[in-house]
Amino acid sequence: QVQLVESGGGSVQAGGSLKLSCKASHYASCMAWFRQVPGKEREGVARIYSIGGDKLYDDSVKGRFTISQDNAKTTAYLQMVELKPEDTGTYYCATADDWCGLGRRDYINWGQGTTVTISD
C-alpha cells in the first residue's frame, strides 16, 4: 500500500496562490488531487499519469491549477493560482496503479488531506 503525505495547505485571500505537495512512499502509475467540503462529495481536481505525464483537469480549475511530478515520480504537486473562495476545502492526494480519471473509485490510496481556505 502506498503511503501519501500532503502538505502546503493554508489560508490566502482570493486571487492568491498556493502550492500543494504530495509525497508518496512508492511509485504509482497515476497520481491525483481531490478536494472536499463538508456535506459534499469528494471531487477530482487534477490527475497525472507518471508515464507520459498526461494530465486531466476538472473544468472548474482549468487554466488556474497545474499538476506536476518530480523526476522520481513519487511526489505530486498542485500549483494553484487565481484562487477563489469556492476552491476552499480539504485537498487529498490519491494514487492508482491502473487507468484513472477524476472519479473516486479509480483510486486505492489516499492521504490524510491538507486544508485550503480562500477568503474574499
C-alpha atoms as one frame of an Amber mdcrd trajectory, in Angstrom:
protein
   0.000   0.000   0.000   1.274   3.449  -0.898   1.540   5.950   1.930   0.782
   9.544   0.996   1.605  12.723   2.888   0.201  16.044   1.739   1.494  19.479
   2.670   1.219  23.079   1.573  -2.301  23.974   2.571  -3.093  27.284   4.194
  -5.214  30.393   4.147  -4.915  33.043   1.458  -7.035  35.783   0.012  -8.894
  35.411  -3.248  -6.556  35.884  -6.171  -3.646  34.401  -4.281  -1.626  31.253
  -4.874  -0.707  28.074  -3.074   1.320  25.023  -3.982   0.416  21.657  -2.537
   2.779  18.707  -2.331   2.100  15.003  -2.009   4.940  12.658  -1.141   4.306
   9.001  -1.933   6.173   6.104  -0.318   6.214   4.222  -3.609   5.859   4.859
  -7.298   2.315   4.821  -8.622   1.181   4.898 -12.207  -1.319   7.645 -11.541
  -1.443  10.475  -9.000  -4.317  12.846  -8.447  -5.693  15.613  -6.295  -9.224
  15.702  -4.950 -10.977  18.237  -2.783 -13.893  18.046  -0.418 -16.016  20.479
   1.516 -18.281  19.424   4.382 -21.531  17.968   3.182 -20.363  17.437  -0.373
 -18.818  14.621  -2.333 -15.082  14.432  -2.760 -14.384  15.676  -6.271 -11.457
  15.134  -8.563  -9.461  18.240  -9.374  -6.472  17.048 -11.381  -4.738  13.852
 -12.392  -1.375  12.975 -13.911  -0.008   9.757 -15.359   3.524   9.032 -14.208
   4.463   7.571 -17.603   3.990  10.137 -20.296   2.767  12.852 -17.972  -0.737
  13.081 -19.397  -2.819  15.490 -17.331  -6.530  15.868 -16.766  -8.303  18.729
 -15.009 -11.782  19.425 -13.775 -13.353  22.287 -15.701 -13.562  24.397 -12.566
  -9.780  24.620 -12.272  -8.593  24.590 -15.874  -6.174  27.412 -16.540  -5.648
  28.063 -12.826  -4.293  24.799 -11.411  -1.311  22.823 -12.653  -0.460  19.287
 -11.593   3.108  18.069 -11.909   5.541  15.500 -10.536   9.166  15.361  -9.549
  11.637  13.363 -11.618  11.293  10.325  -9.352   7.523  10.352  -9.931   6.902
   9.935  -6.215   5.915  13.488  -5.426   2.987  15.253  -6.998   2.422  18.967
  -6.851  -0.626  21.105  -7.363   0.176  24.706  -8.199  -2.935  26.802  -7.646
  -3.200  30.402  -8.817  -6.051  32.901  -9.047  -7.655  31.149  -6.126 -11.335
  31.676  -5.480 -13.423  31.226  -2.317 -15.054  28.209  -3.942 -11.635  26.497
  -4.028 -11.851  26.232  -0.250 -11.784  22.673   1.042  -9.657  19.796   2.156
  -7.369  18.615  -0.603  -6.486  14.951  -0.787  -3.811  13.205  -2.753  -4.608
   9.815  -4.232  -2.863   7.183  -6.310  -3.872   4.370  -8.579  -1.993   1.598
 -10.330  -4.126   1.382 -13.419  -6.174   3.610 -15.664  -7.534   6.576 -13.764
  -9.697   9.600 -14.339 -11.201  12.001 -11.833 -13.558   9.583 -10.148 -13.009
   8.498  -6.566 -13.450   4.845  -7.407 -10.389   4.869  -9.646  -8.093   5.345
  -6.647  -6.971   2.961  -3.946  -4.574   5.004  -1.817  -5.411   8.265  -0.078
  -3.592  10.800   2.013  -4.945  12.480   5.126  -5.617  15.784   3.417  -4.451
  19.352   3.713  -6.793  22.274   4.237  -7.071  25.223   1.875  -9.073  28.289
   2.875  -9.662  31.154   0.473 -11.170  34.343   1.828 -12.841  37.166  -0.071
